[in-house]
Amino acid sequence: MLLIDCPWCGPRDEIEFRYGGQAGVAYPEDPAALTDEQWAEYLYVRDNPKGWFHERWFHAAGCRTWFTVRRHTVTHEIKPGGPDGAPEPGRGRDAPDRRRRFPRGLA
Amino acid sequence: MNESPHPDFLWRNPEPRRAYDVVIVGGGGHGLATAYYLAKNHGITDVAVLEKGWLAGGNMARNTTIIRSNYLWDESAGIYEHALKLWEGLAEELDYDLLFSQRGVLNLAHSPADVREGMRRVNANLLNGIDAEWLDADEVKKFCPIVNTSPDVRHPVLGATLQRRAGIAKHDRVAWAYARAADRLGVDLIQGCEVTGFDIAGGRVRGVRTNLGRIGAHRVALAAAGHSSVLAARAGIRLPLQSHPLQALVSELLEPVLDCVVMSGAVHVYVSQAHKGELVMGAGIDAYNSYGQRGSFHIIERQMSAALELFPIFARARVLRTWAGIVDVSPDASPIIGLTPVENLFVNAGWGTGGFKATPGSGWVYADTIANGRPHPLAEPFGLDRFTTGALIDEHGAAAVAH
Ligand SMILES: Cc1cc2nc3c(=O)[nH]c(=O)nc-3n(C[C@H](O)[C@H](O)[C@H](O)COP(=O)(O)OP(=O)(O)OC[C@H]3O[C@@H](n4cnc5c(N)ncnc54)[C@H](O)[C@@H]3O)c2cc1C
Ligand SMILES: [Zn+2]
Protein backbone atom coordinates (compact mmCIF):
# COMPACT_ATOMS: atom_id res chain seq x y z
CA MET A 1 0.00 0.00 0.00
CA LEU A 2 1.41 3.37 -0.96
CA LEU A 3 1.24 6.37 1.32
CA ILE A 4 0.87 9.29 -1.04
CA ASP A 5 1.53 12.85 0.01
CA CYS A 6 -1.24 14.99 -1.44
CA PRO A 7 -0.05 18.60 -1.61
CA TRP A 8 -3.38 19.72 -0.12
CA CYS A 9 -4.36 16.98 2.29
CA GLY A 10 -1.07 15.46 3.36
CA PRO A 11 -0.19 11.78 3.44
CA ARG A 12 -3.15 9.59 2.57
CA ASP A 13 -3.75 5.98 1.78
CA GLU A 14 -3.38 4.92 -1.85
CA ILE A 15 -7.02 3.80 -2.08
CA GLU A 16 -8.09 7.46 -2.07
CA PHE A 17 -6.22 8.12 -5.31
CA ARG A 18 -6.39 7.30 -8.97
CA TYR A 19 -3.25 6.82 -10.99
CA GLY A 20 -2.55 9.13 -13.92
CA GLY A 21 0.62 7.66 -15.39
CA GLN A 22 3.56 9.63 -16.74
CA ALA A 23 3.55 13.36 -15.96
CA GLY A 24 4.24 16.12 -18.40
CA VAL A 25 2.81 14.60 -21.56
CA ALA A 26 1.45 17.64 -23.35
CA TYR A 27 -1.32 17.50 -25.93
CA PRO A 28 0.30 18.22 -29.30
CA GLU A 29 -0.06 21.85 -30.27
CA ASP A 30 -1.08 21.02 -33.80
CA PRO A 31 -2.26 17.40 -33.91
CA ALA A 32 -3.09 17.56 -37.61
CA ALA A 33 0.53 18.35 -38.38
CA LEU A 34 1.86 15.18 -36.78
CA THR A 35 2.99 12.17 -38.78
CA ASP A 36 1.37 8.84 -37.99
CA GLU A 37 4.52 7.89 -36.09
CA GLN A 38 4.41 11.03 -33.97
CA TRP A 39 0.72 10.59 -33.29
CA ALA A 40 1.27 6.94 -32.30
CA GLU A 41 4.06 8.06 -29.98
CA TYR A 42 1.74 10.58 -28.33
CA LEU A 43 -1.18 8.15 -28.04
CA TYR A 44 0.53 4.93 -27.05
CA VAL A 45 4.11 5.36 -25.93
CA ARG A 46 5.05 6.42 -22.41
CA ASP A 47 8.25 6.19 -20.42
CA ASN A 48 8.48 2.99 -18.42
CA PRO A 49 11.64 3.44 -16.37
CA LYS A 50 13.02 1.15 -13.73
CA GLY A 51 13.90 3.86 -11.26
CA TRP A 52 12.59 7.37 -10.64
CA PHE A 53 9.40 8.24 -12.52
CA HIS A 54 7.50 11.53 -12.69
CA GLU A 55 3.90 10.55 -12.45
CA ARG A 56 0.44 12.01 -11.87
CA TRP A 57 -2.01 11.10 -9.15
CA PHE A 58 -5.58 12.29 -8.65
CA HIS A 59 -6.94 12.60 -5.13
CA ALA A 60 -10.32 11.20 -6.16
CA ALA A 61 -11.70 10.58 -2.67
CA GLY A 62 -10.24 13.76 -1.22
CA CYS A 63 -9.62 17.24 -2.55
CA ARG A 64 -9.87 16.06 -6.19
CA THR A 65 -6.58 17.66 -7.14
CA TRP A 66 -4.24 16.32 -9.80
CA PHE A 67 -0.61 16.55 -8.79
CA THR A 68 2.80 15.20 -9.71
CA VAL A 69 5.20 13.18 -7.60
CA ARG A 70 8.44 11.39 -8.23
CA ARG A 71 8.21 7.73 -7.33
CA HIS A 72 10.86 5.06 -7.55
CA THR A 73 9.40 2.13 -9.45
CA VAL A 74 11.44 -0.46 -7.56
CA THR A 75 11.43 0.82 -3.96
CA HIS A 76 8.12 2.74 -4.33
CA GLU A 77 9.68 5.64 -2.42
CA ILE A 78 7.75 8.84 -3.15
CA LYS A 79 9.13 12.38 -3.27
CA PRO A 80 7.22 15.53 -4.07
CA GLY A 81 7.81 17.53 -7.17
CA GLY A 82 7.11 17.95 -10.81
CA PRO A 83 9.37 17.18 -13.73
CA ASP A 84 13.06 17.92 -13.15
CA GLY A 85 12.53 17.57 -9.44
CA ALA A 86 11.21 21.12 -9.21
CA PRO A 87 8.04 21.62 -7.22
CA GLU A 88 5.02 21.46 -9.46
CA PRO A 89 4.16 24.99 -10.66
CA GLY A 90 1.72 26.70 -8.35
CA ARG A 91 1.32 23.71 -6.14
CA GLY A 92 4.22 21.88 -4.64
CA ARG A 93 5.95 25.03 -3.45
CA ASP A 94 2.85 26.22 -1.58
CA ALA A 95 1.89 22.87 -0.26
CA PRO A 96 3.64 22.85 3.11
CA ASP A 97 1.98 26.13 4.08
CA ARG A 98 -1.44 24.98 3.07
CA ARG A 99 -0.96 21.83 4.95
CA ARG A 100 -0.21 23.74 8.09
CA ARG A 101 -3.21 25.97 7.71
CA PHE A 102 -5.75 23.26 6.92
CA PRO A 103 -6.08 20.53 9.49
CA ARG A 104 -5.52 17.16 7.87
CA GLY A 105 -8.77 15.59 6.74
CA LEU A 106 -10.76 18.79 6.54
CA ALA A 107 -9.29 20.28 3.38
CA MET B 1 2.73 -41.16 -13.11
CA ASN B 2 6.28 -42.08 -13.77
CA GLU B 3 7.69 -44.55 -11.22
CA SER B 4 11.36 -43.81 -11.81
CA PRO B 5 12.88 -41.21 -9.48
CA HIS B 6 13.02 -37.67 -10.78
CA PRO B 7 16.55 -36.85 -12.01
CA ASP B 8 18.54 -34.36 -9.95
CA PHE B 9 19.38 -32.24 -12.98
CA LEU B 10 17.23 -31.62 -16.03
CA TRP B 11 19.73 -29.54 -17.98
CA ARG B 12 23.46 -28.79 -18.11
CA ASN B 13 24.65 -25.55 -16.59
CA PRO B 14 27.22 -24.48 -19.18
CA GLU B 15 29.56 -21.51 -19.29
CA PRO B 16 28.57 -19.12 -22.07
CA ARG B 17 30.49 -19.45 -25.34
CA ARG B 18 31.84 -16.31 -27.01
CA ALA B 19 29.20 -16.22 -29.70
CA TYR B 20 26.00 -17.88 -30.83
CA ASP B 21 23.82 -17.77 -33.88
CA VAL B 22 20.80 -16.81 -31.75
CA VAL B 23 20.81 -15.30 -28.27
CA ILE B 24 17.48 -15.26 -26.46
CA VAL B 25 17.23 -12.75 -23.62
CA GLY B 26 15.01 -14.07 -20.83
CA GLY B 27 14.63 -17.62 -19.59
CA GLY B 28 10.94 -17.61 -18.79
CA GLY B 29 8.40 -19.83 -20.50
CA HIS B 30 8.46 -17.89 -23.75
CA GLY B 31 12.24 -17.79 -24.04
CA LEU B 32 12.56 -21.50 -23.29
CA ALA B 33 9.79 -22.49 -25.68
CA THR B 34 11.35 -20.31 -28.38
CA ALA B 35 14.71 -22.02 -27.91
CA TYR B 36 13.10 -25.44 -28.10
CA TYR B 37 11.20 -24.72 -31.32
CA LEU B 38 14.24 -23.04 -32.91
CA ALA B 39 16.09 -26.31 -32.42
CA LYS B 40 13.23 -28.70 -33.03
CA ASN B 41 11.37 -27.04 -35.93
CA HIS B 42 14.18 -25.15 -37.61
CA GLY B 43 17.33 -27.10 -36.79
CA ILE B 44 18.90 -24.01 -35.24
CA THR B 45 20.79 -25.30 -32.21
CA ASP B 46 23.58 -22.73 -31.86
CA VAL B 47 21.39 -20.95 -29.36
CA ALA B 48 21.79 -19.53 -25.86
CA VAL B 49 19.08 -18.48 -23.47
CA LEU B 50 20.45 -15.82 -21.12
CA GLU B 51 18.59 -15.48 -17.84
CA LYS B 52 19.57 -12.89 -15.26
CA GLY B 53 18.13 -14.86 -12.35
CA TRP B 54 17.28 -18.51 -12.33
CA LEU B 55 15.33 -20.21 -15.09
CA ALA B 56 11.65 -19.40 -15.05
CA GLY B 57 11.77 -17.46 -11.81
CA GLY B 58 9.84 -14.51 -13.25
CA ASN B 59 6.21 -14.50 -14.29
CA MET B 60 6.51 -18.11 -15.34
CA ALA B 61 6.79 -19.02 -11.66
CA ARG B 62 4.15 -16.56 -10.54
CA ASN B 63 1.15 -17.00 -12.78
CA THR B 64 -2.19 -18.63 -12.01
CA THR B 65 -1.77 -21.03 -14.96
CA ILE B 66 -5.09 -20.48 -16.70
CA ILE B 67 -5.09 -21.74 -20.27
CA ARG B 68 -7.84 -20.90 -22.73
CA SER B 69 -8.23 -19.73 -26.31
CA ASN B 70 -11.68 -18.11 -26.29
CA TYR B 71 -10.54 -14.63 -27.30
CA LEU B 72 -12.79 -12.38 -29.32
CA TRP B 73 -10.79 -11.25 -32.31
CA ASP B 74 -9.68 -13.46 -35.19
CA GLU B 75 -6.01 -12.57 -34.72
CA SER B 76 -6.08 -13.56 -31.05
CA ALA B 77 -8.14 -16.66 -31.73
CA GLY B 78 -5.50 -17.67 -34.26
CA ILE B 79 -2.52 -17.51 -31.95
CA TYR B 80 -4.15 -18.66 -28.70
CA GLU B 81 -5.91 -21.59 -30.36
CA HIS B 82 -2.64 -22.57 -32.02
CA ALA B 83 -1.18 -22.61 -28.52
CA LEU B 84 -4.05 -24.63 -27.07
CA LYS B 85 -3.69 -27.25 -29.81
CA LEU B 86 0.00 -27.51 -28.93
CA TRP B 87 -0.85 -27.85 -25.22
CA GLU B 88 -3.03 -30.82 -26.09
CA GLY B 89 0.00 -32.80 -27.24
CA LEU B 90 2.74 -31.14 -25.22
CA ALA B 91 3.25 -33.56 -22.32
CA GLU B 92 3.71 -36.36 -24.81
CA GLU B 93 5.99 -34.35 -27.06
CA LEU B 94 8.21 -33.21 -24.20
CA ASP B 95 7.86 -36.53 -22.39
CA TYR B 96 7.10 -34.85 -19.10
CA ASP B 97 3.94 -34.71 -17.03
CA LEU B 98 2.72 -31.12 -17.17
CA LEU B 99 -0.43 -31.70 -15.07
CA PHE B 100 -2.32 -30.18 -17.99
CA SER B 101 -5.96 -30.45 -17.09
CA GLN B 102 -8.74 -29.43 -19.49
CA ARG B 103 -11.28 -28.92 -16.75
CA GLY B 104 -13.19 -26.09 -18.38
CA VAL B 105 -13.07 -22.33 -17.80
CA LEU B 106 -16.15 -20.31 -16.92
CA ASN B 107 -16.22 -16.57 -17.58
CA LEU B 108 -19.09 -15.24 -15.49
CA ALA B 109 -21.49 -12.55 -16.68
CA HIS B 110 -22.91 -10.21 -14.03
CA SER B 111 -24.79 -7.62 -16.06
CA PRO B 112 -26.83 -7.44 -19.26
CA ALA B 113 -23.77 -5.94 -20.93
CA ASP B 114 -21.64 -8.89 -19.77
CA VAL B 115 -24.30 -11.27 -21.12
CA ARG B 116 -24.31 -9.62 -24.54
CA GLU B 117 -20.52 -9.54 -24.64
CA GLY B 118 -20.29 -13.17 -23.53
CA MET B 119 -22.76 -14.38 -26.16
CA ARG B 120 -20.96 -12.37 -28.79
CA ARG B 121 -17.70 -13.99 -27.79
CA VAL B 122 -19.21 -17.47 -27.90
CA ASN B 123 -20.40 -16.80 -31.44
CA ALA B 124 -17.08 -15.33 -32.49
CA ASN B 125 -15.26 -18.34 -31.04
CA LEU B 126 -17.53 -20.80 -32.85
CA LEU B 127 -16.93 -18.99 -36.13
CA ASN B 128 -13.22 -19.45 -35.51
CA GLY B 129 -13.62 -23.16 -34.82
CA ILE B 130 -13.01 -22.74 -31.08
CA ASP B 131 -15.23 -24.66 -28.67
CA ALA B 132 -17.50 -22.32 -26.74
CA GLU B 133 -20.81 -22.57 -24.96
CA TRP B 134 -23.17 -20.15 -23.31
CA LEU B 135 -24.58 -21.27 -19.96
CA ASP B 136 -27.47 -19.62 -18.15
CA ALA B 137 -27.31 -19.22 -14.37
CA ASP B 138 -28.86 -22.65 -13.66
CA GLU B 139 -26.43 -24.33 -16.00
CA VAL B 140 -23.57 -22.50 -14.29
CA LYS B 141 -24.80 -23.89 -10.98
CA LYS B 142 -24.89 -27.39 -12.42
CA PHE B 143 -21.40 -27.09 -13.91
CA CYS B 144 -19.92 -25.54 -10.78
CA PRO B 145 -22.16 -26.20 -7.77
CA ILE B 146 -20.22 -24.07 -5.28
CA VAL B 147 -20.74 -20.82 -7.20
CA ASN B 148 -23.30 -18.62 -5.52
CA THR B 149 -25.96 -17.99 -8.17
CA SER B 150 -28.40 -16.35 -5.78
CA PRO B 151 -29.97 -13.23 -7.32
CA ASP B 152 -29.52 -11.27 -4.07
CA VAL B 153 -25.82 -10.66 -4.28
CA ARG B 154 -24.13 -7.44 -5.34
CA HIS B 155 -22.97 -8.97 -8.63
CA PRO B 156 -25.48 -11.73 -9.45
CA VAL B 157 -24.42 -14.45 -11.87
CA LEU B 158 -26.57 -14.08 -14.98
CA GLY B 159 -24.75 -16.68 -17.05
CA ALA B 160 -21.29 -17.59 -18.25
CA THR B 161 -19.25 -18.59 -21.23
CA LEU B 162 -17.70 -22.03 -20.98
CA GLN B 163 -14.72 -23.36 -22.86
CA ARG B 164 -14.43 -27.03 -21.95
CA ARG B 165 -11.02 -27.51 -23.57
CA ALA B 166 -9.60 -24.74 -21.40
CA GLY B 167 -7.99 -25.41 -18.03
CA ILE B 168 -4.71 -25.25 -16.13
CA ALA B 169 -1.23 -26.78 -16.12
CA LYS B 170 1.69 -26.80 -13.71
CA HIS B 171 3.79 -23.80 -14.69
CA ASP B 172 7.13 -24.98 -13.27
CA ARG B 173 6.84 -28.31 -15.01
CA VAL B 174 6.18 -26.59 -18.32
CA ALA B 175 9.35 -24.54 -17.93
CA TRP B 176 11.41 -27.53 -16.85
CA ALA B 177 10.11 -29.66 -19.69
CA TYR B 178 10.97 -27.05 -22.32
CA ALA B 179 14.34 -26.43 -20.67
CA ARG B 180 15.25 -30.11 -20.66
CA ALA B 181 14.13 -30.61 -24.24
CA ALA B 182 15.99 -27.52 -25.49
CA ASP B 183 19.12 -28.50 -23.57
CA ARG B 184 19.05 -31.98 -25.08
CA LEU B 185 18.92 -30.44 -28.55
CA GLY B 186 22.09 -28.48 -27.77
CA VAL B 187 20.76 -25.13 -26.52
CA ASP B 188 22.87 -23.48 -23.79
CA LEU B 189 20.74 -22.34 -20.86
CA ILE B 190 22.78 -19.76 -18.96
CA GLN B 191 21.52 -18.59 -15.60
CA GLY B 192 22.79 -15.62 -13.63
CA CYS B 193 23.55 -13.83 -16.91
CA GLU B 194 22.05 -10.36 -17.16
CA VAL B 195 22.01 -8.55 -20.47
CA THR B 196 23.06 -4.96 -19.83
CA GLY B 197 23.36 -3.66 -23.37
CA PHE B 198 23.64 -4.45 -27.06
CA ASP B 199 26.39 -4.19 -29.61
CA ILE B 200 24.80 -2.52 -32.60
CA ALA B 201 26.72 -1.50 -35.70
CA GLY B 202 25.36 -0.29 -38.99
CA GLY B 203 21.81 -0.58 -37.71
CA ARG B 204 22.31 -4.25 -37.02
CA VAL B 205 22.71 -6.12 -33.75
CA ARG B 206 26.01 -7.98 -33.34
CA GLY B 207 25.80 -9.23 -29.80
CA VAL B 208 24.93 -8.49 -26.22
CA ARG B 209 26.81 -7.19 -23.19
CA THR B 210 26.31 -9.08 -19.99
CA ASN B 211 27.67 -9.32 -16.47
CA LEU B 212 29.59 -12.33 -17.80
CA GLY B 213 31.13 -10.35 -20.64
CA ARG B 214 30.28 -9.79 -24.28
CA ILE B 215 28.50 -12.51 -26.20
CA GLY B 216 28.35 -12.25 -29.96
CA ALA B 217 25.16 -13.11 -31.82
CA HIS B 218 23.84 -13.02 -35.35
CA ARG B 219 20.35 -12.63 -34.02
CA VAL B 220 19.06 -11.47 -30.65
CA ALA B 221 15.54 -12.23 -29.48
CA LEU B 222 14.00 -10.45 -26.50
CA ALA B 223 11.73 -12.51 -24.26
CA ALA B 224 11.98 -10.49 -21.08
CA ALA B 225 8.31 -9.95 -20.18
CA GLY B 226 8.08 -7.17 -17.54
CA HIS B 227 11.58 -5.88 -18.34
CA SER B 228 11.07 -5.58 -22.10
CA SER B 229 10.92 -1.76 -22.03
CA VAL B 230 14.15 -1.54 -20.05
CA LEU B 231 15.98 -3.81 -22.50
CA ALA B 232 14.53 -2.29 -25.65
CA ALA B 233 15.52 1.17 -24.40
CA ARG B 234 19.14 -0.03 -24.32
CA ALA B 235 18.80 -0.73 -28.03
CA GLY B 236 17.26 2.70 -28.57
CA ILE B 237 13.72 1.40 -29.02
CA ARG B 238 10.69 2.75 -27.19
CA LEU B 239 8.03 0.08 -26.78
CA PRO B 240 4.40 0.95 -26.06
CA LEU B 241 4.44 -0.99 -22.80
CA GLN B 242 3.87 -0.19 -19.14
CA SER B 243 5.07 -2.52 -16.41
CA HIS B 244 2.68 -3.20 -13.55
CA PRO B 245 2.53 -5.56 -10.58
CA LEU B 246 0.03 -8.37 -10.94
CA GLN B 247 -0.79 -10.19 -7.73
CA ALA B 248 -2.01 -13.65 -6.91
CA LEU B 249 -2.41 -15.78 -3.83
CA VAL B 250 -2.94 -19.32 -2.66
CA SER B 251 -4.88 -20.72 0.25
CA GLU B 252 -3.74 -23.53 2.47
CA LEU B 253 -4.33 -27.03 1.08
CA LEU B 254 -8.01 -28.01 1.02
CA GLU B 255 -10.05 -31.05 0.09
CA PRO B 256 -11.13 -30.95 -3.57
CA VAL B 257 -14.06 -28.51 -3.86
CA LEU B 258 -13.58 -26.86 -7.24
CA ASP B 259 -12.98 -28.86 -10.40
CA CYS B 260 -13.11 -26.10 -12.98
CA VAL B 261 -11.72 -22.58 -13.41
CA VAL B 262 -13.97 -19.63 -12.66
CA MET B 263 -13.19 -16.14 -13.89
CA SER B 264 -15.11 -12.96 -13.32
CA GLY B 265 -14.09 -9.77 -15.03
CA ALA B 266 -16.65 -7.58 -13.33
CA VAL B 267 -15.54 -8.41 -9.81
CA HIS B 268 -11.93 -9.03 -10.81
CA VAL B 269 -11.15 -12.44 -9.50
CA TYR B 270 -10.27 -15.79 -10.99
CA VAL B 271 -10.05 -19.03 -9.09
CA SER B 272 -9.01 -22.61 -9.57
CA GLN B 273 -7.92 -25.37 -7.26
CA ALA B 274 -4.49 -26.78 -7.96
CA HIS B 275 -3.83 -30.50 -7.97
CA LYS B 276 -2.23 -30.33 -4.54
CA GLY B 277 -5.36 -28.71 -3.12
CA GLU B 278 -4.60 -25.03 -2.70
CA LEU B 279 -7.02 -22.48 -4.10
CA VAL B 280 -5.19 -20.28 -6.59
CA MET B 281 -6.61 -16.81 -7.08
CA GLY B 282 -5.58 -13.89 -9.19
CA ALA B 283 -6.67 -10.28 -9.27
CA GLY B 284 -6.35 -7.30 -11.57
CA ILE B 285 -3.13 -5.32 -11.95
CA ASP B 286 -2.03 -2.63 -9.52
CA ALA B 287 -2.65 0.69 -11.23
CA TYR B 288 0.86 2.11 -10.90
CA ASN B 289 4.01 1.27 -12.84
CA SER B 290 6.41 -0.89 -10.91
CA TYR B 291 9.31 -3.28 -11.15
CA GLY B 292 9.14 -4.05 -7.45
CA GLN B 293 7.51 -7.51 -7.70
CA ARG B 294 5.02 -6.62 -5.01
CA GLY B 295 1.67 -4.88 -5.01
CA SER B 296 -0.68 -3.13 -2.64
CA PHE B 297 -2.72 -5.05 -0.13
CA HIS B 298 -6.06 -3.42 -0.95
CA ILE B 299 -6.00 -5.29 -4.27
CA ILE B 300 -5.87 -8.57 -2.35
CA GLU B 301 -8.62 -7.44 0.00
CA ARG B 302 -10.90 -6.51 -2.86
CA GLN B 303 -10.16 -9.74 -4.65
CA MET B 304 -10.97 -11.72 -1.48
CA SER B 305 -14.28 -9.98 -0.97
CA ALA B 306 -15.23 -10.70 -4.59
CA ALA B 307 -14.21 -14.32 -4.21
CA LEU B 308 -16.22 -14.68 -1.01
CA GLU B 309 -19.33 -13.33 -2.61
CA LEU B 310 -19.03 -15.83 -5.44
CA PHE B 311 -17.92 -18.69 -3.20
CA PRO B 312 -19.33 -18.35 0.33
CA ILE B 313 -17.84 -21.78 1.04
CA PHE B 314 -14.36 -20.21 1.01
CA ALA B 315 -15.17 -18.05 4.06
CA ARG B 316 -12.92 -19.99 6.43
CA ALA B 317 -10.11 -20.71 4.02
CA ARG B 318 -6.88 -19.02 5.00
CA VAL B 319 -4.49 -17.22 2.72
CA LEU B 320 -1.15 -18.94 2.77
CA ARG B 321 0.89 -16.68 0.53
CA THR B 322 0.52 -13.70 -1.77
CA TRP B 323 2.99 -12.48 -4.36
CA ALA B 324 3.31 -10.37 -7.49
CA GLY B 325 4.96 -10.53 -10.86
CA ILE B 326 5.74 -7.63 -13.16
CA VAL B 327 3.64 -7.74 -16.28
CA ASP B 328 4.21 -5.76 -19.47
CA VAL B 329 0.88 -4.30 -20.52
CA SER B 330 0.33 -2.99 -24.05
CA PRO B 331 -2.29 -0.40 -25.03
CA ASP B 332 -4.60 -3.00 -26.62
CA ALA B 333 -3.85 -5.84 -24.18
CA SER B 334 -2.35 -7.86 -27.02
CA PRO B 335 1.26 -8.99 -27.40
CA ILE B 336 3.92 -7.42 -29.59
CA ILE B 337 5.78 -9.99 -31.69
CA GLY B 338 8.16 -9.51 -34.57
CA LEU B 339 10.92 -7.43 -36.03
CA THR B 340 12.24 -4.15 -34.64
CA PRO B 341 13.90 -1.09 -36.18
CA VAL B 342 17.26 -2.74 -35.35
CA GLU B 343 18.10 -5.43 -37.87
CA ASN B 344 18.20 -8.96 -36.46
CA LEU B 345 16.84 -7.81 -33.12
CA PHE B 346 13.45 -9.37 -32.45
CA VAL B 347 10.83 -8.64 -29.85
CA ASN B 348 8.23 -10.78 -28.13
CA ALA B 349 6.58 -8.86 -25.32
CA GLY B 350 3.38 -7.32 -24.10
CA TRP B 351 1.75 -10.59 -23.07
CA GLY B 352 0.91 -8.77 -19.89
CA THR B 353 -1.45 -10.65 -17.63
CA GLY B 354 -2.16 -13.52 -20.00
CA GLY B 355 0.90 -15.02 -21.62
CA PHE B 356 1.24 -18.33 -19.81
CA LYS B 357 -1.51 -19.91 -21.89
CA ALA B 358 0.30 -18.80 -25.01
CA THR B 359 3.69 -20.26 -24.09
CA PRO B 360 3.81 -23.02 -26.74
CA GLY B 361 2.20 -20.88 -29.45
CA SER B 362 4.34 -17.86 -28.64
CA GLY B 363 7.54 -19.93 -28.76
CA TRP B 364 6.43 -21.58 -31.99
CA VAL B 365 5.68 -18.40 -33.95
CA TYR B 366 8.62 -16.48 -32.46
CA ALA B 367 11.08 -19.23 -33.42
CA ASP B 368 9.67 -19.21 -36.94
CA THR B 369 9.92 -15.41 -37.08
CA ILE B 370 13.56 -15.47 -35.92
CA ALA B 371 14.50 -18.35 -38.22
CA ASN B 372 13.03 -16.73 -41.32
CA GLY B 373 13.57 -13.06 -40.59
CA ARG B 374 9.91 -12.23 -41.19
CA PRO B 375 6.82 -12.53 -39.00
CA HIS B 376 5.09 -15.89 -38.82
CA PRO B 377 1.61 -15.47 -40.36
CA LEU B 378 -0.04 -15.85 -36.94
CA ALA B 379 2.34 -13.24 -35.49
CA GLU B 380 2.02 -10.75 -38.32
CA PRO B 381 -0.97 -8.82 -36.95
CA PHE B 382 0.92 -8.40 -33.65
CA GLY B 383 3.78 -6.35 -35.09
CA LEU B 384 4.93 -3.04 -33.63
CA ASP B 385 3.58 -1.21 -36.67
CA ARG B 386 -0.01 -1.73 -35.60
CA PHE B 387 0.28 1.24 -33.26
CA THR B 388 1.06 3.44 -36.25
CA THR B 389 -1.42 1.95 -38.69
CA GLY B 390 -4.13 1.87 -36.03
CA ALA B 391 -4.90 -1.82 -36.60
CA LEU B 392 -5.06 -2.56 -32.88
CA ILE B 393 -6.25 -5.91 -31.57
CA ASP B 394 -8.30 -4.66 -28.68
CA GLU B 395 -8.75 -7.55 -26.31
CA HIS B 396 -9.51 -5.35 -23.28
CA GLY B 397 -13.23 -5.51 -23.67
CA ALA B 398 -13.10 -8.96 -25.11
CA ALA B 399 -11.31 -10.70 -22.31
CA ALA B 400 -13.08 -8.49 -19.79
CA VAL B 401 -10.80 -9.78 -17.07
CA ALA B 402 -7.11 -9.25 -16.59
CA HIS B 403 -6.15 -12.12 -18.83
C1 LIG C 1 0.25 -13.13 -10.77
C2 LIG C 1 0.21 -13.49 -12.22
C3 LIG C 1 -0.81 -14.30 -12.69
C4 LIG C 1 -0.87 -14.66 -14.03
N1 LIG C 1 -1.85 -15.52 -14.44
C5 LIG C 1 -1.86 -15.95 -15.72
C6 LIG C 1 -2.82 -16.92 -16.12
O1 LIG C 1 -3.62 -17.43 -15.31
N2 LIG C 1 -2.84 -17.31 -17.42
C7 LIG C 1 -1.96 -16.79 -18.33
O2 LIG C 1 -2.05 -17.15 -19.50
N3 LIG C 1 -1.02 -15.88 -17.97
C8 LIG C 1 -0.95 -15.44 -16.69
N4 LIG C 1 0.00 -14.52 -16.30
C9 LIG C 1 0.91 -13.94 -17.32
C10 LIG C 1 2.10 -14.82 -17.63
O3 LIG C 1 2.72 -15.25 -16.45
C11 LIG C 1 3.11 -14.04 -18.49
O4 LIG C 1 2.47 -13.43 -19.58
C12 LIG C 1 4.21 -14.94 -19.06
O5 LIG C 1 4.75 -15.77 -18.05
C13 LIG C 1 5.31 -14.08 -19.69
O6 LIG C 1 6.26 -14.83 -20.40
P1 LIG C 1 7.54 -15.53 -19.72
O7 LIG C 1 7.11 -16.78 -19.06
O8 LIG C 1 8.57 -15.68 -20.73
O9 LIG C 1 7.93 -14.41 -18.61
P2 LIG C 1 8.97 -14.50 -17.42
O10 LIG C 1 8.90 -15.80 -16.72
O11 LIG C 1 8.79 -13.28 -16.60
O12 LIG C 1 10.36 -14.46 -18.19
C14 LIG C 1 11.10 -13.30 -18.51
C15 LIG C 1 12.50 -13.51 -18.00
O13 LIG C 1 13.37 -12.50 -18.50
C16 LIG C 1 14.37 -12.31 -17.54
N5 LIG C 1 15.07 -11.07 -17.78
C17 LIG C 1 14.57 -9.81 -17.67
N6 LIG C 1 15.52 -8.91 -17.96
C18 LIG C 1 16.64 -9.59 -18.28
C19 LIG C 1 17.96 -9.21 -18.65
N7 LIG C 1 18.32 -7.93 -18.77
N8 LIG C 1 18.86 -10.19 -18.91
C20 LIG C 1 18.53 -11.51 -18.79
N9 LIG C 1 17.30 -11.92 -18.42
C21 LIG C 1 16.35 -10.97 -18.17
C22 LIG C 1 13.61 -12.35 -16.23
O14 LIG C 1 14.45 -12.60 -15.12
C23 LIG C 1 12.59 -13.45 -16.48
O15 LIG C 1 13.00 -14.70 -15.98
C24 LIG C 1 0.10 -14.15 -14.95
C25 LIG C 1 1.13 -13.33 -14.48
C26 LIG C 1 1.21 -13.01 -13.12
C27 LIG C 1 2.33 -12.15 -12.64
ZN1 LIG D 1 -5.95 15.87 -1.53
CSV table of C-alpha atoms in Angstrom, one decimal, chain B residues 107 122 156 210 357 378 392:
chain,number,residue,atom,x,y,z
B,107,ASN,CA,-16.2,-16.6,-17.6
B,122,VAL,CA,-19.2,-17.5,-27.9
B,156,PRO,CA,-25.5,-11.7,-9.4
B,210,THR,CA,26.3,-9.1,-20.0
B,357,LYS,CA,-1.5,-19.9,-21.9
B,378,LEU,CA,0.0,-15.9,-36.9
B,392,LEU,CA,-5.1,-2.6,-32.9
